[in-house]
Amino acid sequence: MTTQAPLYITMHEADNVAIVANDGGLPAGTVFPCGLTLVDKVPQAHKVALVDISEGAPVRRYNVTIGYAAQPLARGSWVHERLLKMPAARELEGLPIATVKPPPQEPLEGYTFEGYRNLDGSVGTRNILAITQTVQCVAGVTDFAVQRIKAELLPKYPHVDDVVALEHTYGCGVAIDAPGAEIPIRTLRNISLNPNFGGEVMVVSLGCEKLQPERLLPPGSIPIVDERNVADVGDSAEAKLDVVCLQDDAHVGFMSMIESVMRQAEEHLERLNTRRRVTVPASELVVGVQCGGSDAFSGVTANPAVGYCTDLLVRAGASVMFSEVTEVRDGIDQLTSRASTPEVAEAMIREMAWYDAYLDKGRVDRSANTTPGNKKGGLSNIVEKAMGSIVKSGSAPISGVISPGEKLKQKGLIYAATPASDFICGTLQLAAGMNLHVFTTGRGTPYGLAEVPVIKVATRADLARRWHDLMDINAGTIATGEKTIADVGWEMFQLMLDVASGRKKTWAEHWKLHNALVLFNPAPVT
Ligand code: CA
């Protein structure tokens, strides 16, 4: 698109910087239609000063001070991270609490998808046998068994999409009673109960590990699926936990362990294979949104389109989670003011305070978030990154907050507190009960999860062109003016219904690109 006319994008009329939209950036001497002339060469997605900015004066983007000029910045010059001094994070006292009451949005009715209805009322978008592990020690054996299950058993059960080992590094060598240890434990418990696994829970345990199967999945935590998994406990029927314990005396030799896993897996496969998709309302979607490998276009194209789609989902009665604490910390006042009740705002402040203290223990703050790629992509600091990240949440009132690893139990727009780390955020959103994931990227990442479909959105046309068989949606068309934010938001909404129904596969599913589950463990290891 080198022939494209010089173009910059401003986010708010009060901003004194804008970003260069053209592929490849623009050379010094470029004259924009408004008369602005570039003093420096400015790379694509990087900022240009729209007026002379004196030393120490605020630099504004998204109508927010993203930094203070470290030296005088001439109109038309390149404004990059070394020329900005970052503002301090907003204090958590005196925040506006539930002050903004967005006008009620018209309900969006009549949209449906084809999903797997579970006994607890939740809906899966895929039909997967998940094998839970109590400890990393069993990962090799479980993986060996899963390969054989896929080759020898899965072809007999054509209505089951996949078999997935829930591998992780937790379970032993950890301070399991330390404050914070409940986070990885409940995360793993709740992932085992993700709607895409149909209530079928199967555990592989070593035997001597700290995280014993009964601690991971205590009585009453798993559903009764039929008479075969009912434990004999007198009057109150309870589901029997299906555990294959490798140290069990009955296991003589490696192959007897593999046979145990395969025999138990087949019982679950038989039941999963009887499930069929049924038409369900779009309100059964539980969507987790996040971004990774962000650039300055993330907050201009892909994230606003996600925000538009978030509003559509909330209007349709669905659940949408946004997350990534360090990427909302600098916009906390925007979020507490949008909380539907004071209790929701207080819960959000509690999560921010917990995370501030967590980072403080490691002698860093939220600014440790940004990466070399973010900066190369034009994002000068965490304040600028956060303003672009928050727009994924759209404009609906925030109706709930959950802590890391907790299960989501309500509809609407939810703040699910998680680290911004792509793998940890995805893992925690899975635990919350996510059945569809939306992921935006500007630098490009091939991210995927084995447990739920991941729809990936490119922020720039150039990335969408080069990664044409990895990116599901090109939001770069917003920067070039070919499409509006609303056009791409609706495109995303329709694609979600198609992917949720199994009518379409995402590129990550097509290529089977799966990242590891990464548990968030703020507690010590031993
Ligand atoms: Ca992320």
Coordinates of C-alpha atoms and ligand atoms in Angstrom, one line a residue:
M1 CA 0.0 0.0 0.0
T2 CA 3.0 2.3 -0.6
T3 CA 0.9 4.3 -3.0
Q4 CA -1.6 5.2 -0.3
A5 CA -1.9 8.9 0.6
P6 CA -0.1 9.9 3.8
L7 CA -2.5 9.2 6.6
Y8 CA -2.5 9.6 10.4
I9 CA -5.1 8.6 12.9
T10 CA -6.1 10.7 16.0
M11 CA -8.1 9.0 18.7
H12 CA -9.6 12.2 20.3
E13 CA -9.8 15.8 19.4
A14 CA -7.9 16.9 22.5
D15 CA -4.9 14.7 21.6
N16 CA -1.6 16.3 20.6
V17 CA -0.1 13.2 19.0
A18 CA -1.5 10.9 16.3
I19 CA -0.2 7.6 14.8
V20 CA 1.1 7.1 11.2
A21 CA -1.2 4.6 9.4
N22 CA 0.8 3.9 6.2
D23 CA 2.5 0.5 5.7
G24 CA 6.2 0.9 6.1
G25 CA 5.9 4.3 7.8
L26 CA 6.6 7.7 6.2
P27 CA 9.8 9.6 5.4
A28 CA 10.8 13.0 6.7
G29 CA 9.4 15.7 4.5
T30 CA 6.1 13.9 4.0
V31 CA 3.2 16.5 3.8
F32 CA -0.2 15.4 5.1
P33 CA -3.4 16.8 3.4
C34 CA -3.8 19.1 6.5
G35 CA -0.4 20.7 5.9
L36 CA 1.4 18.9 8.7
T37 CA 5.0 18.1 7.6
L38 CA 7.1 15.3 9.1
V39 CA 10.3 16.5 10.6
D40 CA 11.6 12.9 11.1
K41 CA 11.0 9.5 9.4
V42 CA 8.1 8.0 11.4
P43 CA 7.6 4.2 11.4
Q44 CA 4.1 2.8 10.9
A45 CA 2.0 2.9 14.1
H46 CA 4.4 5.3 15.7
K47 CA 3.4 8.7 17.0
V48 CA 3.8 12.1 15.4
A49 CA 3.5 15.5 17.3
L50 CA 0.6 17.4 15.9
V51 CA 1.7 20.7 17.6
D52 CA 4.8 21.9 19.3
I53 CA 5.0 20.3 22.8
S54 CA 7.2 22.0 25.4
E55 CA 9.5 20.1 27.8
G56 CA 7.5 18.7 30.7
A57 CA 4.1 19.2 29.0
P58 CA 1.6 16.4 28.8
V59 CA 1.5 14.2 25.7
R60 CA -2.1 13.1 25.1
R61 CA -3.5 10.2 23.2
Y62 CA -7.1 8.7 23.8
N63 CA -7.7 12.1 25.7
V64 CA -5.4 10.7 28.4
T65 CA -1.9 11.8 29.4
I66 CA 0.3 9.0 28.3
G67 CA 3.5 10.8 29.4
Y68 CA 5.3 14.1 29.8
A69 CA 7.7 15.4 27.1
A70 CA 11.3 14.7 28.2
Q71 CA 12.5 17.5 25.8
P72 CA 10.8 20.0 23.5
L73 CA 9.0 18.1 20.8
A74 CA 8.5 20.0 17.5
R75 CA 5.3 19.7 15.4
G76 CA 5.9 16.9 12.9
S77 CA 8.5 15.1 14.9
W78 CA 8.6 11.4 15.9
V79 CA 7.4 10.9 19.5
H80 CA 8.8 7.6 20.8
E81 CA 9.3 6.0 24.2
R82 CA 12.6 7.6 25.0
L83 CA 11.1 11.1 24.7
L84 CA 8.3 10.4 27.2
K85 CA 8.4 10.3 31.0
M86 CA 5.7 8.0 32.3
P87 CA 3.1 9.3 34.7
A88 CA 2.6 7.5 38.1
A89 CA -0.3 5.0 38.3
R90 CA -3.6 6.4 39.5
E91 CA -4.1 6.0 43.3
L92 CA -6.8 3.5 44.3
E93 CA -8.4 6.0 46.7
G94 CA -11.0 8.5 45.7
L95 CA -12.0 6.8 42.5
P96 CA -15.3 7.5 40.8
I97 CA -17.7 4.7 41.9
A98 CA -20.5 3.6 39.5
T99 CA -21.0 7.2 38.4
V100 CA -21.5 6.5 34.7
K101 CA -24.9 5.0 33.7
P102 CA -24.6 4.0 30.1
P103 CA -28.1 4.2 28.5
P104 CA -29.7 0.7 28.4
Q105 CA -28.9 -1.0 25.1
E106 CA -31.7 -2.6 23.1
P107 CA -31.6 -6.4 23.5
L108 CA -30.4 -8.3 20.5
E109 CA -32.7 -11.2 19.9
G110 CA -33.0 -14.1 17.6
Y111 CA -29.3 -15.0 17.3
T112 CA -28.5 -18.7 18.0
F113 CA -25.7 -21.2 17.6
E114 CA -25.5 -25.0 17.7
G115 CA -23.9 -26.2 20.9
Y116 CA -23.6 -29.1 23.3
R117 CA -26.0 -28.5 26.3
N118 CA -24.6 -29.9 29.6
L119 CA -26.5 -31.2 32.6
D120 CA -25.5 -28.1 34.6
G121 CA -27.1 -25.9 32.0
S122 CA -23.8 -24.7 30.5
V123 CA -23.1 -25.1 26.8
G124 CA -20.0 -26.5 25.0
T125 CA -18.8 -25.4 21.6
R126 CA -16.7 -28.5 21.2
N127 CA -17.1 -32.1 22.4
I128 CA -13.7 -33.0 24.0
L129 CA -12.4 -35.7 26.4
A130 CA -10.1 -33.9 28.8
I131 CA -7.8 -35.9 31.1
T132 CA -6.9 -34.0 34.2
Q133 CA -3.5 -34.5 35.8
T134 CA -2.8 -33.9 39.5
V135 CA 0.9 -33.4 39.0
Q136 CA 3.5 -32.9 36.2
C137 CA 5.1 -36.3 37.0
V138 CA 2.4 -38.1 35.1
A139 CA 2.6 -35.9 32.0
G140 CA 4.7 -38.3 29.9
V141 CA 2.6 -41.3 30.6
T142 CA -0.6 -39.4 30.0
D143 CA 0.7 -38.1 26.7
F144 CA 1.7 -41.6 25.6
A145 CA -1.8 -42.8 26.4
V146 CA -3.5 -39.9 24.7
Q147 CA -1.5 -40.6 21.4
R148 CA -2.8 -44.2 21.6
I149 CA -6.4 -43.1 22.4
K150 CA -6.3 -40.8 19.4
A151 CA -5.0 -43.5 17.1
E152 CA -7.0 -46.5 18.4
L153 CA -10.1 -45.3 20.2
L154 CA -11.2 -41.9 18.8
P155 CA -12.0 -43.3 15.3
K156 CA -14.7 -45.4 17.0
Y157 CA -16.4 -42.3 18.5
P158 CA -16.9 -39.9 15.6
H159 CA -19.0 -37.4 17.6
V160 CA -16.0 -36.7 19.9
D161 CA -13.8 -33.9 18.5
D162 CA -10.6 -34.5 20.4
V163 CA -8.8 -35.9 23.5
V164 CA -6.7 -33.4 25.4
A165 CA -4.3 -34.0 28.3
L166 CA -4.6 -31.1 30.8
E167 CA -0.8 -30.9 31.4
H168 CA 0.7 -28.3 33.8
T169 CA 3.7 -27.9 36.1
Y170 CA 1.9 -27.8 39.4
G171 CA 1.1 -30.5 41.9
C172 CA 4.3 -31.2 43.9
G173 CA 7.3 -29.3 45.1
V174 CA 5.0 -26.4 46.0
A175 CA 4.0 -24.8 49.3
I176 CA 0.5 -26.1 48.9
D177 CA -0.9 -24.5 52.1
A178 CA 0.6 -21.0 51.5
P179 CA -1.6 -18.0 50.8
G180 CA -2.2 -17.9 47.1
A181 CA -1.9 -21.7 46.5
E182 CA -5.7 -21.9 46.2
I183 CA -5.4 -20.0 42.9
P184 CA -3.6 -22.8 40.9
I185 CA -5.7 -25.5 42.6
R186 CA -9.1 -24.0 41.9
T187 CA -7.9 -23.1 38.4
L188 CA -7.1 -26.7 37.6
R189 CA -10.4 -27.8 39.2
N190 CA -12.5 -25.4 37.3
I191 CA -10.7 -26.1 34.0
S192 CA -11.6 -29.8 34.4
L193 CA -15.2 -28.7 34.6
N194 CA -15.1 -26.4 31.4
P195 CA -18.3 -26.7 29.4
N196 CA -16.4 -28.2 26.4
F197 CA -15.7 -31.4 28.4
G198 CA -19.3 -32.3 28.9
G199 CA -19.1 -32.9 32.7
E200 CA -16.8 -36.0 32.1
V201 CA -14.0 -35.8 34.6
M202 CA -11.1 -38.3 34.5
V203 CA -7.9 -37.9 36.5
V204 CA -4.4 -39.4 36.2
S205 CA -2.5 -39.2 39.5
L206 CA 1.0 -40.4 40.5
G207 CA 0.1 -41.3 44.1
C208 CA 2.6 -39.5 46.3
E209 CA 2.0 -35.9 45.1
K210 CA 1.0 -33.0 47.4
L211 CA -2.1 -32.3 45.2
Q212 CA -4.1 -35.4 46.0
P213 CA -7.0 -36.1 43.7
E214 CA -9.5 -35.6 46.5
R215 CA -8.0 -32.2 47.2
L216 CA -8.2 -31.2 43.6
L217 CA -11.7 -32.4 43.1
P218 CA -13.4 -32.8 46.5
P219 CA -16.7 -34.7 46.9
G220 CA -19.6 -32.7 45.3
S221 CA -17.4 -30.8 42.9
I222 CA -18.0 -33.0 39.9
P223 CA -21.4 -33.8 38.3
I224 CA -23.2 -37.2 38.2
V225 CA -23.4 -38.1 34.5
D226 CA -25.0 -41.5 34.8
E227 CA -25.4 -44.5 37.2
R228 CA -21.8 -45.6 36.4
N229 CA -20.2 -42.7 38.1
V230 CA -22.3 -42.6 41.3
A231 CA -20.4 -43.4 44.5
D232 CA -22.1 -45.5 47.2
V233 CA -22.3 -43.0 50.0
G234 CA -25.6 -43.9 51.6
D235 CA -28.5 -41.5 51.2
S236 CA -26.9 -38.6 49.3
A237 CA -25.8 -39.7 45.9
E238 CA -22.4 -38.3 44.9
A239 CA -20.3 -38.6 41.8
K240 CA -17.4 -41.0 42.0
L241 CA -14.0 -39.5 41.0
D242 CA -12.4 -41.5 38.3
V243 CA -8.7 -41.7 39.1
V244 CA -6.0 -43.8 37.5
C245 CA -3.1 -43.9 40.1
L246 CA 0.2 -44.8 38.5
Q247 CA 1.7 -46.0 41.8
D248 CA -1.2 -48.4 42.4
D249 CA 0.1 -51.9 43.3
A250 CA -2.0 -53.3 40.5
H251 CA 0.2 -51.7 37.9
V252 CA 2.9 -54.0 36.8
G253 CA 4.9 -52.5 34.0
F254 CA 4.4 -49.3 32.0
M255 CA 1.8 -50.9 29.6
S256 CA -0.5 -51.8 32.5
M257 CA -0.7 -48.0 33.3
I258 CA -1.4 -47.2 29.6
E259 CA -4.1 -49.9 29.5
S260 CA -5.7 -48.4 32.7
V261 CA -5.8 -45.0 31.2
M262 CA -7.2 -46.2 27.9
R263 CA -9.9 -48.4 29.6
Q264 CA -11.1 -45.6 31.7
A265 CA -11.0 -43.1 28.8
E266 CA -13.2 -45.4 26.7
E267 CA -16.0 -45.2 29.3
H268 CA -16.0 -41.4 29.0
L269 CA -15.7 -41.5 25.2
E270 CA -18.8 -43.7 25.0
R271 CA -20.9 -41.2 26.9
L272 CA -19.4 -38.1 25.1
N273 CA -20.2 -39.8 21.8
T274 CA -23.9 -39.8 22.5
R275 CA -24.0 -36.0 22.7
R276 CA -25.4 -33.9 19.8
R277 CA -25.4 -30.2 19.0
V278 CA -28.7 -28.5 19.7
T279 CA -29.8 -24.9 18.8
V280 CA -29.2 -22.6 21.7
P281 CA -29.5 -18.8 22.1
A282 CA -26.4 -16.7 21.6
S283 CA -26.7 -15.9 25.3
E284 CA -25.0 -19.2 26.0
L285 CA -21.7 -17.9 24.7
V286 CA -19.0 -17.3 27.4
V287 CA -16.4 -15.3 25.5
G288 CA -12.9 -14.4 26.9
V289 CA -11.2 -11.5 25.1
Q290 CA -7.5 -10.7 25.3
C291 CA -4.7 -9.2 23.3
G292 CA -1.1 -10.2 22.8
G293 CA 1.9 -9.0 20.8
S294 CA 0.1 -5.6 20.7
D295 CA 1.0 -2.5 18.7
A296 CA -0.3 1.0 18.4
F297 CA -3.0 -0.2 15.9
S298 CA -4.4 -2.6 18.5
G299 CA -6.2 0.3 20.2
V300 CA -7.3 1.8 16.9
T301 CA -8.6 -1.2 14.9
A302 CA -8.9 -4.7 16.4
N303 CA -9.6 -3.8 20.0
P304 CA -12.4 -1.2 19.2
A305 CA -13.9 -3.9 16.9
V306 CA -13.8 -6.4 19.8
G307 CA -15.3 -3.7 22.0
Y308 CA -18.2 -3.2 19.5
C309 CA -18.7 -7.0 19.4
T310 CA -18.6 -7.2 23.2
D311 CA -21.5 -4.7 23.2
L312 CA -23.4 -7.0 20.7
L313 CA -22.7 -10.0 22.9
V314 CA -23.9 -8.3 26.1
R315 CA -27.0 -7.1 24.2
A316 CA -27.6 -10.8 23.2
G317 CA -27.4 -11.8 26.9
A318 CA -24.1 -13.5 26.7
S319 CA -21.1 -13.4 29.1
V320 CA -18.0 -11.6 28.1
M321 CA -14.8 -11.5 30.2
F322 CA -12.0 -9.0 29.8
S323 CA -8.9 -9.4 31.9
E324 CA -5.2 -8.5 32.1
V325 CA -4.7 -6.5 35.3
T326 CA -1.6 -4.5 34.3
E327 CA -3.4 -3.4 31.1
V328 CA -6.4 -1.9 32.8
R329 CA -4.5 -0.5 35.9
D330 CA -3.9 2.9 34.3
G331 CA -7.6 3.1 33.3
I332 CA -9.0 2.0 36.6
D333 CA -11.1 5.2 37.0
Q334 CA -12.8 4.5 33.7
L335 CA -13.7 1.0 34.9
T336 CA -14.9 1.9 38.5
S337 CA -17.1 4.6 37.0
R338 CA -18.6 2.0 34.6
A339 CA -19.3 -0.5 37.4
S340 CA -23.0 -1.4 37.6
T341 CA -22.9 -1.2 41.4
P342 CA -20.6 0.2 44.1
E343 CA -19.9 -3.5 45.1
V344 CA -18.6 -4.3 41.6
A345 CA -16.3 -1.2 41.7
E346 CA -15.0 -2.2 45.2
A347 CA -14.2 -5.7 43.9
M348 CA -12.3 -4.2 41.0
I349 CA -10.3 -2.0 43.3
R350 CA -9.6 -5.0 45.5
E351 CA -8.2 -6.9 42.6
M352 CA -6.0 -4.0 41.5
A353 CA -4.7 -3.5 45.1
W354 CA -3.9 -7.3 45.4
Y355 CA -1.9 -7.1 42.1
D356 CA -0.1 -3.9 43.1
A357 CA 1.1 -5.7 46.2
Y358 CA 2.0 -8.8 44.2
L359 CA 4.2 -6.7 41.8
D360 CA 5.6 -4.7 44.6
K361 CA 6.9 -7.9 46.2
G362 CA 9.0 -8.4 43.0
R363 CA 10.1 -4.8 43.2
V364 CA 8.4 -3.9 39.9
D365 CA 5.2 -2.1 38.9
R366 CA 2.7 -2.4 36.0
S367 CA 5.3 -0.9 33.7
A368 CA 7.1 -4.2 33.6
N369 CA 4.3 -5.3 31.2
T370 CA 5.5 -3.8 27.9
T371 CA 7.7 -5.8 25.6
P372 CA 10.4 -4.8 23.0
G373 CA 7.8 -5.7 20.3
N374 CA 5.2 -3.4 21.8
K375 CA 7.7 -0.5 21.7
K376 CA 8.7 -1.4 18.2
G377 CA 5.0 -1.3 17.3
G378 CA 4.7 2.2 18.6
L379 CA 3.5 1.7 22.1
S380 CA 5.7 3.9 24.2
N381 CA 4.6 2.7 27.7
I382 CA 2.0 0.8 29.7
V383 CA -0.3 3.8 29.9
E384 CA -0.6 4.0 26.2
K385 CA -0.9 0.2 25.9
A386 CA -3.6 0.1 28.6
M387 CA -5.8 2.7 26.9
G388 CA -5.7 0.6 23.7
S389 CA -6.4 -2.6 25.7
I390 CA -9.4 -1.4 27.7
V391 CA -11.4 -0.6 24.6
K392 CA -12.0 -4.4 24.2
S393 CA -14.5 -4.0 27.0
G394 CA -16.8 -1.9 24.9
S395 CA -19.3 0.4 26.6
A396 CA -21.7 -1.8 28.6
P397 CA -21.8 -1.5 32.4
I398 CA -19.5 -3.9 34.2
S399 CA -21.8 -6.3 36.0
G400 CA -19.3 -8.5 37.9
V401 CA -15.8 -9.3 38.9
I402 CA -14.1 -12.7 39.5
S403 CA -10.7 -13.4 41.0
P404 CA -8.1 -15.6 39.3
G405 CA -9.2 -19.2 38.8
E406 CA -12.8 -18.6 39.9
K407 CA -15.7 -19.9 37.9
L408 CA -18.0 -17.4 36.3
K409 CA -21.6 -17.7 37.4
Q410 CA -23.3 -14.7 35.8
K411 CA -24.1 -13.1 32.4
G412 CA -23.1 -9.7 31.1
L413 CA -19.7 -7.9 31.0
I414 CA -17.4 -9.3 33.6
Y415 CA -13.9 -8.3 34.7
A416 CA -12.0 -11.5 35.2
A417 CA -8.8 -10.5 37.0
T418 CA -5.8 -12.3 35.4
P419 CA -2.2 -11.5 34.6
A420 CA -1.7 -10.1 31.0
S421 CA 0.5 -13.1 30.1
D422 CA -1.2 -14.6 27.1
F423 CA -1.0 -18.2 28.3
I424 CA -1.9 -17.5 31.9
C425 CA -4.8 -15.2 31.0
G426 CA -6.1 -17.9 28.6
T427 CA -5.8 -20.6 31.2
L428 CA -7.7 -18.5 33.8
Q429 CA -10.4 -17.6 31.4
L430 CA -10.8 -21.4 30.6
A431 CA -11.2 -22.0 34.3
A432 CA -13.9 -19.3 34.4
G433 CA -15.9 -21.4 31.9
M434 CA -15.0 -19.7 28.6
N435 CA -16.3 -21.6 25.6
L436 CA -14.9 -19.2 22.9
H437 CA -11.8 -17.1 22.9
V438 CA -11.0 -13.9 20.9
F439 CA -7.4 -12.8 20.7
T440 CA -6.1 -9.6 18.9
T441 CA -2.6 -9.1 17.8
G442 CA -0.6 -6.4 16.0
R443 CA 3.0 -7.9 16.0
G444 CA 1.6 -11.3 15.3
T445 CA 1.4 -14.5 17.4
P446 CA 0.2 -18.0 16.4
Y447 CA -1.4 -18.5 19.8
G448 CA -4.0 -21.3 20.2
L449 CA -5.6 -23.5 22.8
A450 CA -6.5 -27.2 22.6
E451 CA -9.5 -26.7 24.9
V452 CA -11.6 -24.0 23.1
P453 CA -11.5 -22.3 19.6
V454 CA -9.4 -19.2 19.5
I455 CA -10.5 -16.5 16.9
K456 CA -7.5 -14.3 16.1
V457 CA -7.8 -10.7 14.9
A458 CA -5.0 -8.9 13.1
T459 CA -4.7 -5.2 13.9
R460 CA -3.0 -4.3 10.5
A461 CA -3.7 -5.3 6.9
D462 CA 0.0 -6.0 6.4
L463 CA 0.0 -8.7 9.2
A464 CA -3.3 -10.1 7.9
R465 CA -1.8 -10.4 4.4
R466 CA 1.5 -12.1 5.5
W467 CA -0.2 -14.3 8.1
H468 CA -3.2 -15.1 5.9
D469 CA -3.5 -18.6 7.1
L470 CA -3.1 -17.8 10.8
M471 CA -5.3 -14.7 11.3
D472 CA -9.1 -15.2 11.2
I473 CA -10.2 -11.5 10.9
N474 CA -8.4 -8.5 9.4
A475 CA -9.3 -5.4 11.4
G476 CA -6.6 -3.5 9.4
T477 CA -9.4 -2.5 7.0
I478 CA -10.6 0.0 9.7
A479 CA -7.3 2.0 9.4
T480 CA -7.5 2.1 5.7
G481 CA -11.1 3.2 5.7
E482 CA -12.4 0.2 3.8
K483 CA -14.5 -0.9 6.7
T484 CA -15.9 0.7 9.9
I485 CA -15.5 -0.5 13.5
A486 CA -19.1 -1.6 13.4
D487 CA -18.6 -3.6 10.1
V488 CA -15.7 -5.6 11.7
G489 CA -17.6 -5.9 15.0
W490 CA -20.5 -7.5 13.2
E491 CA -18.2 -9.7 11.1
M492 CA -16.6 -11.0 14.4
F493 CA -20.1 -11.6 16.0
Q494 CA -21.2 -13.7 13.0
L495 CA -17.9 -15.6 12.9
M496 CA -18.3 -16.4 16.6
L497 CA -21.7 -18.0 16.0
D498 CA -20.2 -20.0 13.1
V499 CA -17.1 -21.2 15.0
A500 CA -19.2 -21.9 18.2
S501 CA -21.5 -24.1 16.0
G502 CA -18.6 -26.0 14.6
R503 CA -19.6 -24.8 11.1
K504 CA -16.2 -23.1 10.8
K505 CA -12.8 -23.9 12.3
T506 CA -10.3 -21.2 13.3
W507 CA -6.9 -21.3 11.7
A508 CA -5.3 -22.4 15.1
E509 CA -7.7 -25.3 15.1
H510 CA -7.0 -26.1 11.4
W511 CA -3.3 -26.4 12.1
K512 CA -3.7 -27.7 15.6
L513 CA -1.7 -24.9 17.2
H514 CA -1.9 -25.3 20.9
N515 CA -0.2 -23.4 23.7
A516 CA 0.5 -25.0 27.1
L517 CA -1.8 -24.3 30.0
V518 CA 0.1 -22.1 32.4
L519 CA -1.2 -22.0 36.0
F520 CA -0.9 -18.7 37.9
N521 CA 0.9 -19.7 41.2
P522 CA 1.6 -16.6 43.3
A523 CA 2.7 -19.0 46.2
P524 CA 6.3 -20.3 46.8
V525 CA 7.7 -23.5 45.4
T526 CA 9.8 -25.7 47.6
Ligands
CA1 CA -2.4 -10.9 26.9

